mmCIF file of C-alpha atoms and ligand atoms in Angstrom:
data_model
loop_
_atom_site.group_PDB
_atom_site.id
_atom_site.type_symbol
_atom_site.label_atom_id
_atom_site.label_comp_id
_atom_site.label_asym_id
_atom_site.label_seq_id
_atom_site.Cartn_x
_atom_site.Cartn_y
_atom_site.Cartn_z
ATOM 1 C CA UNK G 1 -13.649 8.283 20.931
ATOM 2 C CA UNK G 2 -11.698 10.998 18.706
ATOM 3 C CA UNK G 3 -11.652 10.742 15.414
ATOM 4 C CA UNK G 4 -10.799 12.439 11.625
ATOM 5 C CA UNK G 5 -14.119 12.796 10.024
ATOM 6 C CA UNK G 6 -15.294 14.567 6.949
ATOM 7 C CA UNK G 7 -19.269 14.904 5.873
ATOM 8 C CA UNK G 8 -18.180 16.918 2.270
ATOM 9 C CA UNK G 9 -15.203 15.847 0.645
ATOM 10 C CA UNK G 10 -11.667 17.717 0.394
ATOM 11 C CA UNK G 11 -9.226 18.165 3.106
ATOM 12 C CA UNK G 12 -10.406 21.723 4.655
ATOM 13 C CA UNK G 13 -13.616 19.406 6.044
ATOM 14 C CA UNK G 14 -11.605 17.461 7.679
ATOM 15 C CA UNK G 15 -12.431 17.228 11.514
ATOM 16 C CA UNK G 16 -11.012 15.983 14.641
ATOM 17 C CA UNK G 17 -13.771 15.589 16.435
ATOM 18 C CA UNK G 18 -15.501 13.139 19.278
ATOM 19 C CA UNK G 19 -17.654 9.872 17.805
ATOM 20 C CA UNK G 20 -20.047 7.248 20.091
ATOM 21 C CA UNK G 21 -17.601 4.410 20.994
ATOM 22 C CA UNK G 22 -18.559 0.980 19.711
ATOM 23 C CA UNK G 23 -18.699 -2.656 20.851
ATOM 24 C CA UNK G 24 -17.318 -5.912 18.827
ATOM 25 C CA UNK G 25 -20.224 -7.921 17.324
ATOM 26 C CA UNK G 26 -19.508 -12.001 17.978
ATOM 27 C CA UNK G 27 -16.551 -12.580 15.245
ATOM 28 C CA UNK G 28 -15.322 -8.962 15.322
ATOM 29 C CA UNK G 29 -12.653 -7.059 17.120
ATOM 30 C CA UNK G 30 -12.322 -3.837 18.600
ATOM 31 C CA UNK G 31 -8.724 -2.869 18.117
ATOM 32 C CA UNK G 32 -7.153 0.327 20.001
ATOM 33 C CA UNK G 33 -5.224 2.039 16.450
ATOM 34 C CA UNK G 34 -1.600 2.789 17.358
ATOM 35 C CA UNK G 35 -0.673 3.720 13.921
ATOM 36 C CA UNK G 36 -1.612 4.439 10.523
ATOM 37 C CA UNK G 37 -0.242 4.849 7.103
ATOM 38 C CA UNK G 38 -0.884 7.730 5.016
ATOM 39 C CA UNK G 39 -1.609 6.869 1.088
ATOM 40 C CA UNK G 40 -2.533 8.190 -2.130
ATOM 41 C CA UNK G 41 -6.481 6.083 -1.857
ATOM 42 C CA UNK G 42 -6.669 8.694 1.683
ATOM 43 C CA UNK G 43 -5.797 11.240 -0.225
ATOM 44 C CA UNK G 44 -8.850 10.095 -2.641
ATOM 45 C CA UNK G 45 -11.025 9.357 -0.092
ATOM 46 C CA UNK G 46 -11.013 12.487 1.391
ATOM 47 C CA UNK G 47 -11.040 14.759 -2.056
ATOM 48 C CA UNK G 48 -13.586 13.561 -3.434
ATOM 49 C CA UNK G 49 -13.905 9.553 -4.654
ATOM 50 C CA UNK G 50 -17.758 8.073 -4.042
ATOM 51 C CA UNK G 51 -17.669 6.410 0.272
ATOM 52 C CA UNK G 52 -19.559 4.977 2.658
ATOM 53 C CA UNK G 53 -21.007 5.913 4.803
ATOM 54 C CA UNK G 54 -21.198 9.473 5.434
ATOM 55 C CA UNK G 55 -20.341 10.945 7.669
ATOM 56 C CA UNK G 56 -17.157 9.248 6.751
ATOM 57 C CA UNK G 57 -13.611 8.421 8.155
ATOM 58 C CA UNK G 58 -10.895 8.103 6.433
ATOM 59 C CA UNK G 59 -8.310 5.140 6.925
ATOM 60 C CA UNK G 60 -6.839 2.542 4.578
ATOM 61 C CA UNK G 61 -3.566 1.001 6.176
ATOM 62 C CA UNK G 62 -3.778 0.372 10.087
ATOM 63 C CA UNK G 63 -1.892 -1.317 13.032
ATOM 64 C CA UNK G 64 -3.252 -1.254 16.527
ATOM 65 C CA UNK G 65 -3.042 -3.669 19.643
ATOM 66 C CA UNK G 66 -6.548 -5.816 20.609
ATOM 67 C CA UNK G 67 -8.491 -4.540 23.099
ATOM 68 C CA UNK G 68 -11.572 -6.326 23.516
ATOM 69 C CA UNK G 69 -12.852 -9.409 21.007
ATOM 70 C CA UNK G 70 -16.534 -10.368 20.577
ATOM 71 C CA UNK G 71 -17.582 -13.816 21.845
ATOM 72 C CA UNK G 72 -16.617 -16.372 18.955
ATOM 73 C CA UNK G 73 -13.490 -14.859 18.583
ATOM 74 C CA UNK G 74 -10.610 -17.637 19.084
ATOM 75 C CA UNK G 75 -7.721 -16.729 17.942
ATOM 76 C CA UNK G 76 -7.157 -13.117 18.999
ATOM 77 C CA UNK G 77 -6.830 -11.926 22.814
ATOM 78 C CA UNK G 78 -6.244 -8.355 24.554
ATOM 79 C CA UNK G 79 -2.839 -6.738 23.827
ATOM 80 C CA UNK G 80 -2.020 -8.848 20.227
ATOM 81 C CA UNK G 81 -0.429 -6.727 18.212
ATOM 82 C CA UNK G 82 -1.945 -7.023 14.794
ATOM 83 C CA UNK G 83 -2.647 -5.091 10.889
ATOM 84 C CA UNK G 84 -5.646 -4.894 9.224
ATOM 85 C CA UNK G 85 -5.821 -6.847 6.141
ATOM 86 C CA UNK G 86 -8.095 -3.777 3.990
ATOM 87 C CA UNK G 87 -10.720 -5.523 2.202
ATOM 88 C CA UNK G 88 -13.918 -6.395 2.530
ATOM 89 C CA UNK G 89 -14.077 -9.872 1.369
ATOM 90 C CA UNK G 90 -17.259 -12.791 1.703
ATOM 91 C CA UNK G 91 -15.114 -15.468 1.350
ATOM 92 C CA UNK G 92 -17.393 -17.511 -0.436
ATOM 93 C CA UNK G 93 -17.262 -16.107 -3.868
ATOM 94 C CA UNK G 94 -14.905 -17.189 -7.156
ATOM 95 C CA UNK G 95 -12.494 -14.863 -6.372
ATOM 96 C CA UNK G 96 -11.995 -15.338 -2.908
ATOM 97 C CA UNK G 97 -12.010 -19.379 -3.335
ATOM 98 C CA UNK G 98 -8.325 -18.564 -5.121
ATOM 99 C CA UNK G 99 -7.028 -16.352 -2.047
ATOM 100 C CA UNK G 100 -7.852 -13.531 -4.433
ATOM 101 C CA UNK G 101 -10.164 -11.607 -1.506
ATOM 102 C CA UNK G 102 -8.494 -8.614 -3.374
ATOM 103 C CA UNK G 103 -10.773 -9.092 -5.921
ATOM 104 C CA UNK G 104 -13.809 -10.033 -4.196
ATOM 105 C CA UNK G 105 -17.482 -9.896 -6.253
ATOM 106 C CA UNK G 106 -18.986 -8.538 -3.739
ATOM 107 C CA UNK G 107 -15.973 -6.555 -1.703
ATOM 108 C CA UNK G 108 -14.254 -3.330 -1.304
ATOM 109 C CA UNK G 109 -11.794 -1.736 0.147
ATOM 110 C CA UNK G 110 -12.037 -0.829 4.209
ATOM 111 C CA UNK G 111 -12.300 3.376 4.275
ATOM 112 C CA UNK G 112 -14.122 3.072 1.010
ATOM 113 C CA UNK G 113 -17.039 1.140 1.455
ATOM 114 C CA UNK G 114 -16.624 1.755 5.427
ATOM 115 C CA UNK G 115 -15.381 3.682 7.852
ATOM 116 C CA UNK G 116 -11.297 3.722 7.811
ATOM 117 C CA UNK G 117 -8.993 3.493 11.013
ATOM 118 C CA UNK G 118 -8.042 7.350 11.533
ATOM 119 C CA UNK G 119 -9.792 7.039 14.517
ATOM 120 C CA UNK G 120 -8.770 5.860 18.359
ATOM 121 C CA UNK G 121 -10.852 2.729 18.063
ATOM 122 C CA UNK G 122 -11.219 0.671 14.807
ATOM 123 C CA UNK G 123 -13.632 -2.466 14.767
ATOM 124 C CA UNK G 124 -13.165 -5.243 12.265
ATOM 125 C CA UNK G 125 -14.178 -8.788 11.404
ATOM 126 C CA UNK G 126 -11.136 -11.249 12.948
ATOM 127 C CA UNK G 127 -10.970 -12.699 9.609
ATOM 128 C CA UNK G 128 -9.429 -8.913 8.443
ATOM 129 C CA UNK G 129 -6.785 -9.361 11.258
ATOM 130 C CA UNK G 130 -2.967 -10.747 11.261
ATOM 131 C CA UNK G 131 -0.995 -10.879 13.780
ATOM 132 C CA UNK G 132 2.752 -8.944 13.806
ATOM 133 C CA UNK G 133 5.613 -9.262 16.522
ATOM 134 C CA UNK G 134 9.023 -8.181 16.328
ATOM 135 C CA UNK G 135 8.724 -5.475 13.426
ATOM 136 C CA UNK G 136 9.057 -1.706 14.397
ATOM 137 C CA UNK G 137 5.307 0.426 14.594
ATOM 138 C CA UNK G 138 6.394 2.282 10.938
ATOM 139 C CA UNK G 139 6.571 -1.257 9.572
ATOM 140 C CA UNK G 140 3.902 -2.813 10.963
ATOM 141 C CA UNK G 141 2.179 0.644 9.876
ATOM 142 C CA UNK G 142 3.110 -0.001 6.441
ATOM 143 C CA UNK G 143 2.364 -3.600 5.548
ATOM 144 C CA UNK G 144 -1.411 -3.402 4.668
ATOM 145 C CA UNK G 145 -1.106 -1.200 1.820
ATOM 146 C CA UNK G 146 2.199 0.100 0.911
ATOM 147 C CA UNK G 147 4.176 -3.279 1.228
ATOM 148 C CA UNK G 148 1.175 -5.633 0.683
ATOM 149 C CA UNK G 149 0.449 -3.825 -3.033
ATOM 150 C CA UNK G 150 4.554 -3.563 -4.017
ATOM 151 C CA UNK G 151 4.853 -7.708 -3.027
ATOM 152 C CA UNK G 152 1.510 -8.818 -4.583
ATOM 153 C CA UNK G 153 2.725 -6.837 -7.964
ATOM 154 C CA UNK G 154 5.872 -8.691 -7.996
ATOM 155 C CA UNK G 155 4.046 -11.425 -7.328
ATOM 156 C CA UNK G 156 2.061 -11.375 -10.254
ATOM 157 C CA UNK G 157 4.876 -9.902 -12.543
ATOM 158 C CA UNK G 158 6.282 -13.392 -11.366
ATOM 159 C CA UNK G 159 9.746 -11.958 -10.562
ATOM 160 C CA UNK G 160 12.427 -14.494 -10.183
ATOM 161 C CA UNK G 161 16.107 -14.679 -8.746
ATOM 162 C CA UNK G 162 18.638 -13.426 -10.931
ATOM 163 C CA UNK G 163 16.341 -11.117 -13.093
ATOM 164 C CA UNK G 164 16.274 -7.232 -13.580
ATOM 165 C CA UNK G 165 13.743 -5.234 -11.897
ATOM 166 C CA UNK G 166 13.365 -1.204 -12.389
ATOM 167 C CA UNK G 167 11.410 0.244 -9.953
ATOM 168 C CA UNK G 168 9.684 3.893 -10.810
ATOM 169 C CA UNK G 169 8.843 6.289 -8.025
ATOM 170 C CA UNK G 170 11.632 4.552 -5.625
ATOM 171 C CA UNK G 171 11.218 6.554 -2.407
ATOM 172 C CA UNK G 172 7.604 6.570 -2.126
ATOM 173 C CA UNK G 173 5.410 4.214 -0.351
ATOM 174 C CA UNK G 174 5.044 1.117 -2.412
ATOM 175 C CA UNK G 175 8.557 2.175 -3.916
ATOM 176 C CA UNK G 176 10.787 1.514 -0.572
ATOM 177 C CA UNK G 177 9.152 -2.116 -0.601
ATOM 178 C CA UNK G 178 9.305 -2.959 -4.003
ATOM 179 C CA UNK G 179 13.356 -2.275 -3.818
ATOM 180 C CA UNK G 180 13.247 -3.867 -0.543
ATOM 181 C CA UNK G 181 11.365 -6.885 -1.941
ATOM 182 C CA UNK G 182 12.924 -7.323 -4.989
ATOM 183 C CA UNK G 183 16.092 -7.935 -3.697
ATOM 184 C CA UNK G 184 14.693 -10.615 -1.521
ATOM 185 C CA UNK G 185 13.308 -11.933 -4.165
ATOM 186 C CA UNK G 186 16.720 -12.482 -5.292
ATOM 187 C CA UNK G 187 16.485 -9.619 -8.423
ATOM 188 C CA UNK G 188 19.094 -7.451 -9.505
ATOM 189 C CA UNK G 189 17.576 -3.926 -8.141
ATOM 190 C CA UNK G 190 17.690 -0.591 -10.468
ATOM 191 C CA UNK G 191 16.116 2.078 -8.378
ATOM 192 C CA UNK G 192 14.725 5.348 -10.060
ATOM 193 C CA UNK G 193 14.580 8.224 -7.127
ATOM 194 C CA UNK G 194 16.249 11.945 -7.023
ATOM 195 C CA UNK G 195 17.099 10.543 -3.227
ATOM 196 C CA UNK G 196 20.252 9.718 -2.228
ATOM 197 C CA UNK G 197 18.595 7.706 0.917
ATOM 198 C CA UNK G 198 17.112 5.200 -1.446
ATOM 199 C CA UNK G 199 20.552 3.157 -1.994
ATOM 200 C CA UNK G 200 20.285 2.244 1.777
ATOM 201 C CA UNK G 201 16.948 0.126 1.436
ATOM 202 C CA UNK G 202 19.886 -2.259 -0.894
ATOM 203 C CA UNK G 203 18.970 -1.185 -4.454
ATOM 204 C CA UNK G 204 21.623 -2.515 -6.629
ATOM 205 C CA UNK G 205 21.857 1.090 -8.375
ATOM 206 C CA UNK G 206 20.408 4.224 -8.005
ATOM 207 C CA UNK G 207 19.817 6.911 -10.811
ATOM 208 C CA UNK G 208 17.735 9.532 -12.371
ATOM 209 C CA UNK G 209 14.698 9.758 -14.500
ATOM 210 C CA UNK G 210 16.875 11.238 -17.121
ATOM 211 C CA UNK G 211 19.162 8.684 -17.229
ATOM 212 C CA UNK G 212 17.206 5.422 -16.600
ATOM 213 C CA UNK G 213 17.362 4.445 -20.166
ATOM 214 C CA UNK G 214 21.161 4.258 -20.494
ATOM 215 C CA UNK G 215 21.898 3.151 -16.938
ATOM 216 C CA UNK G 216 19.187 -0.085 -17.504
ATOM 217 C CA UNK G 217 20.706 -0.564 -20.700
ATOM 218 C CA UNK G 218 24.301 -0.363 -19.583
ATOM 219 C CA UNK G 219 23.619 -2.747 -17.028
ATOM 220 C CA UNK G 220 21.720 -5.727 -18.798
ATOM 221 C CA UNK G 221 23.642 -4.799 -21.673
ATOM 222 C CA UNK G 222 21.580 -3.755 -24.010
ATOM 223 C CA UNK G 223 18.364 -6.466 -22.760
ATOM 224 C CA UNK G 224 16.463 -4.190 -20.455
ATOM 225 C CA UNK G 225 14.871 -4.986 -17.749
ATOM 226 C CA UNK G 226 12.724 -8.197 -16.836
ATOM 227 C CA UNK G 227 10.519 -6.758 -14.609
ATOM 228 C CA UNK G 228 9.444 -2.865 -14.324
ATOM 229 C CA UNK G 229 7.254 -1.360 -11.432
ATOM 230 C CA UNK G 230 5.497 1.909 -11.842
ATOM 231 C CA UNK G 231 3.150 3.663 -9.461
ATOM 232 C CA UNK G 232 3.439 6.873 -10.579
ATOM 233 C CA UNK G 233 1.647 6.594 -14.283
ATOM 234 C CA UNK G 234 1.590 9.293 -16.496
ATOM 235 C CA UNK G 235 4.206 11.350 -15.782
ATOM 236 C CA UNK G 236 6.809 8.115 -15.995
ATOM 237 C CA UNK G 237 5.021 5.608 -18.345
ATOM 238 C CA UNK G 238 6.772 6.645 -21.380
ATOM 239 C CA UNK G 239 10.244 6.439 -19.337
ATOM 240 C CA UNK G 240 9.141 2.759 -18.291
ATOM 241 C CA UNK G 241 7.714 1.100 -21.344
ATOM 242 C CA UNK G 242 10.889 1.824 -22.897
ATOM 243 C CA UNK G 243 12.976 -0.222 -20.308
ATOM 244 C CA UNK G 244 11.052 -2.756 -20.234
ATOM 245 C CA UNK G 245 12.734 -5.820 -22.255
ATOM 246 C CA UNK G 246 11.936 -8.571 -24.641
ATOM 247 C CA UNK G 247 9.486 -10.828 -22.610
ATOM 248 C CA UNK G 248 9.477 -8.243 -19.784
ATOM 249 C CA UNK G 249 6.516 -7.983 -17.377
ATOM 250 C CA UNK G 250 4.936 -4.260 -16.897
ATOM 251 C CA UNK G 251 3.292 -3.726 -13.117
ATOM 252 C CA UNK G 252 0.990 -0.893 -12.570
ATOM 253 C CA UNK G 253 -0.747 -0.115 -9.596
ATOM 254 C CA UNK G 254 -1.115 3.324 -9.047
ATOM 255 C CA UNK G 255 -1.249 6.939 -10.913
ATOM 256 C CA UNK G 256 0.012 9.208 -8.362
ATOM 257 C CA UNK G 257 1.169 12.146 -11.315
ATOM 258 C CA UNK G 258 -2.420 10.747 -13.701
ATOM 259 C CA UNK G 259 -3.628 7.913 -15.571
ATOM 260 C CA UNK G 260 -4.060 9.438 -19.066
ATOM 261 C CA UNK G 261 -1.602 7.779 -21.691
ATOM 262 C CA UNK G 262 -0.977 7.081 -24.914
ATOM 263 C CA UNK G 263 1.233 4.029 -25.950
ATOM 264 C CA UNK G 264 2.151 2.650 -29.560
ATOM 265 C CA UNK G 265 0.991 -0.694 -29.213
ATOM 266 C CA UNK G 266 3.560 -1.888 -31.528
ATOM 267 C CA UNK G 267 6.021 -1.225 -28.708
ATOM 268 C CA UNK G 268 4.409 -3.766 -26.374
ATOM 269 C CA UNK G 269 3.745 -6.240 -28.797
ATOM 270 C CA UNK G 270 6.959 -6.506 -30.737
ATOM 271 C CA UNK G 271 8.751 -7.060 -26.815
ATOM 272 C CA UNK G 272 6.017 -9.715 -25.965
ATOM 273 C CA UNK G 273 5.383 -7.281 -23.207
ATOM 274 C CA UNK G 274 2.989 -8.482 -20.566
ATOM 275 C CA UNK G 275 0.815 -5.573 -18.713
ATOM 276 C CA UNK G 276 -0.106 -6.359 -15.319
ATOM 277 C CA UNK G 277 -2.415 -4.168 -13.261
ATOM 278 C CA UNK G 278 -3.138 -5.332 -9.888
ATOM 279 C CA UNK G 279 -4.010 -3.868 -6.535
ATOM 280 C CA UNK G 280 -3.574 -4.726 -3.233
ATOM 281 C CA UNK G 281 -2.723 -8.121 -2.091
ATOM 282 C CA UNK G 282 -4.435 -11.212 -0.548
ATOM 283 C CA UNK G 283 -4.239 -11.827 2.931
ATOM 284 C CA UNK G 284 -1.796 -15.156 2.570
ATOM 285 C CA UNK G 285 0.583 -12.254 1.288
ATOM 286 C CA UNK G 286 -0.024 -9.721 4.395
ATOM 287 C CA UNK G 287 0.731 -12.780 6.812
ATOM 288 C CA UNK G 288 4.218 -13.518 4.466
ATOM 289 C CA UNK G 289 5.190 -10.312 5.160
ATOM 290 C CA UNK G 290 4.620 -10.078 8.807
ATOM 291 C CA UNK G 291 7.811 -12.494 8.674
ATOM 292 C CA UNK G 292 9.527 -10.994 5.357
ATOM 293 C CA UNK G 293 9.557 -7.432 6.901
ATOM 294 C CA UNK G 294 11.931 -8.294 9.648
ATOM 295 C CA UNK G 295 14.687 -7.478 7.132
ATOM 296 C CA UNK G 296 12.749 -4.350 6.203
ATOM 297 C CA UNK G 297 12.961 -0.501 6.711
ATOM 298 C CA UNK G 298 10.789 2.124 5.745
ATOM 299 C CA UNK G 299 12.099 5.753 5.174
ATOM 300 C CA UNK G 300 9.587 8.160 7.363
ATOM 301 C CA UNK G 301 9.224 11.678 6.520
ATOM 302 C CA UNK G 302 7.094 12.714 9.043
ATOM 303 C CA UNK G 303 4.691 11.865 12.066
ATOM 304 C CA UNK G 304 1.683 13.200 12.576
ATOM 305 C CA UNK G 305 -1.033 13.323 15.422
ATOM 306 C CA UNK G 306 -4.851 12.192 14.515
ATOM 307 C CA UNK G 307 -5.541 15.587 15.560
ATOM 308 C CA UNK G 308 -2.947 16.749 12.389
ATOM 309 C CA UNK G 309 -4.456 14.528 9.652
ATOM 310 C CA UNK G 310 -4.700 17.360 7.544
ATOM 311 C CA UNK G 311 -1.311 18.108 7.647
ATOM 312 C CA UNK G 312 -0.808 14.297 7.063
ATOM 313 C CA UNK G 313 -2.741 14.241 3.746
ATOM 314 C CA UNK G 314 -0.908 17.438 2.733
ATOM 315 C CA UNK G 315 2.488 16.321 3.337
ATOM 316 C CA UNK G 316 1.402 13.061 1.368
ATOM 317 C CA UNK G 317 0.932 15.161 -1.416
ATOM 318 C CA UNK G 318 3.548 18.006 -1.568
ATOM 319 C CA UNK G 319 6.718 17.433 -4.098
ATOM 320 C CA UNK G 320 9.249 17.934 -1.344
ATOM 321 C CA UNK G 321 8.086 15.117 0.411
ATOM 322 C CA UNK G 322 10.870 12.807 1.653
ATOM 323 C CA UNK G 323 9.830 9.439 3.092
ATOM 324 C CA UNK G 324 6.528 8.601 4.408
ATOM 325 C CA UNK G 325 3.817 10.014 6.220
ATOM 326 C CA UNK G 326 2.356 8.301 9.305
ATOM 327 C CA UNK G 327 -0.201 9.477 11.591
ATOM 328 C CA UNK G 328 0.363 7.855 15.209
ATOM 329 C CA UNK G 329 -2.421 7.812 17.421
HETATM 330 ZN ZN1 LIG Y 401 -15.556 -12.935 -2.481
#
């Protein structure tokens, strides 16, 4: 089966090359990928963060169609249409006990700690599966990681009806679903993107880094926001703390422009700010928004082949980039 496979890291080792075809052990699946999304941890993966095994590919977010199951498998037949929940989980430990497999003691994430799904063939424990119907391939495409991570942080930030919520880094991959799910959610959405395209995922407003301050404040007049979602770390953290209100809940889960900061902790503790990192989602969340994504879109950039994963993780990573990237098998 053809696959994207680097030995070294960084992107020029890429290769699309030919691997031995596997079969499903008794509880796993073999799924036939029909498309994948294209994220910041490929982008790591690839250039250079420590994976297993090696030779190694790359893969975090996948959708694909059964093809064969191994003997216990019950609930999954040939053709199902179904994502790949991304972590390795053993169900048994403290963590996973409170649906928190995200956080598994003895986990990891699937094209870390094994192979990923840029690859014709991907084979997974059924437990890893959910089902999808009725949701377009780019959605489906986008639930595991980009939609799974924005939900499960607004989750946690405990976002309620009726309450602000700012969301940094707007027309990026967790950015289109944290708009998107924030207004479900029943929030007033303020949007922070240079695109004009973002207004049509239902953001409430749309507007500038330069002019987030005074358009938050205008709005909530003068409270700020309740909620404030940032992905992008050091480039926008100063821009965010400072619209964050009294009582407001922080969300990080991602540091697409760097992770080095410097904050005044009086600032956060004079608010009663709460900081929340999280990352990823559980799987009762994935299966919510096989259902919740019906009323979703998701702005693609561009398609790629497997055979043009390099390209992919390029275009991922280039400024111009306008939507997502998603590699179709
Ligand atoms: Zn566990």
């Amino acid at each position: 089966m053809k696959v994207l496979l680097f030995e070294k890291s960084g992107i020029e080792n890429l290769k699309y090359t030919d691997v031995k075809d596997e079969e499903p052990e008794t509880h796993q699946v073999k799924i036939r990928v029909l498309s994948a999304g294209v994220n910041p941890i490929d982008y790591f993966v690839v250039n250079g963060i420590p994976v297993r095994p090696l030779p190694h590919i790359p893969g975090a977010e996948i959708y694909g169609e059964v093809e064969k199951t191994g003997d216990s498998v019950r609930n999954f037949s040939r053709g199902d249409k179904v994502v790949v929940y991304n972590r390795v989980f053993d169900g048994s430990c403290d963590m996973c006990l409170q649906s928190s497999e995200n956080l598994c003691r003895n986990g990891g994430i699937i094209s870390v700690i094994t192979n990923g799904g840029y690859s014709e063939f991907f084979i997974v424990d059924e437990k890893n599966l959910i089902k999808v119907s009725g949701i377009s391939e780019e959605i489906a495409a986008s639930l595991p990681v980009a939609a799974l991570t924005a939900y499960h942080g607004l989750r946690t930030a405990g976002l309620r009806a009726g309450e602000t919520l700012v969301v940094f880094g707007a027309s990026g991959n967790t950015g289109q679903f944290a708009v998107q799910l924030g207004k479900i959610m029943g929030a007033q959405v303020i949007a922070v993107s240079k695109k004009g395209w973002v207004k049509e995922l239902g953001a409430d407003l749309v507007t500038d880094l330069s002019n987030v301050k005074d358009v938050v404040s205008k709005v909530t007049e003068g409270k700020m926001a309740d909620v404030v979602v940032d992905p992008l770390g050091e480039k926008t953290w100063l821009n965010s703390l400072e619209v964050v209100g009294v009582k407001g809940r922080w969300v990080t889960f991602g540091t697409l422009t760097g992770s080095n900061v410097s904050v005044q902790l009086n600032t956060i503790y004079s608010k009663h700010i709460s900081l929340f990192g999280t990352t990823g989602g559980n799987r009762k969340e994935l299966q919510e928004l096989t259902s919740l994504s019906r009323k979703m879109k998701v702005k693609v950039g561009k398609v790629f082949s497997l055979e043009e994963g390099k390209e992919a993780l390029k275009y991922l990573m280039a400024g111009d980039r306008d939507g997502r990237a998603i590699i179709k098998v």
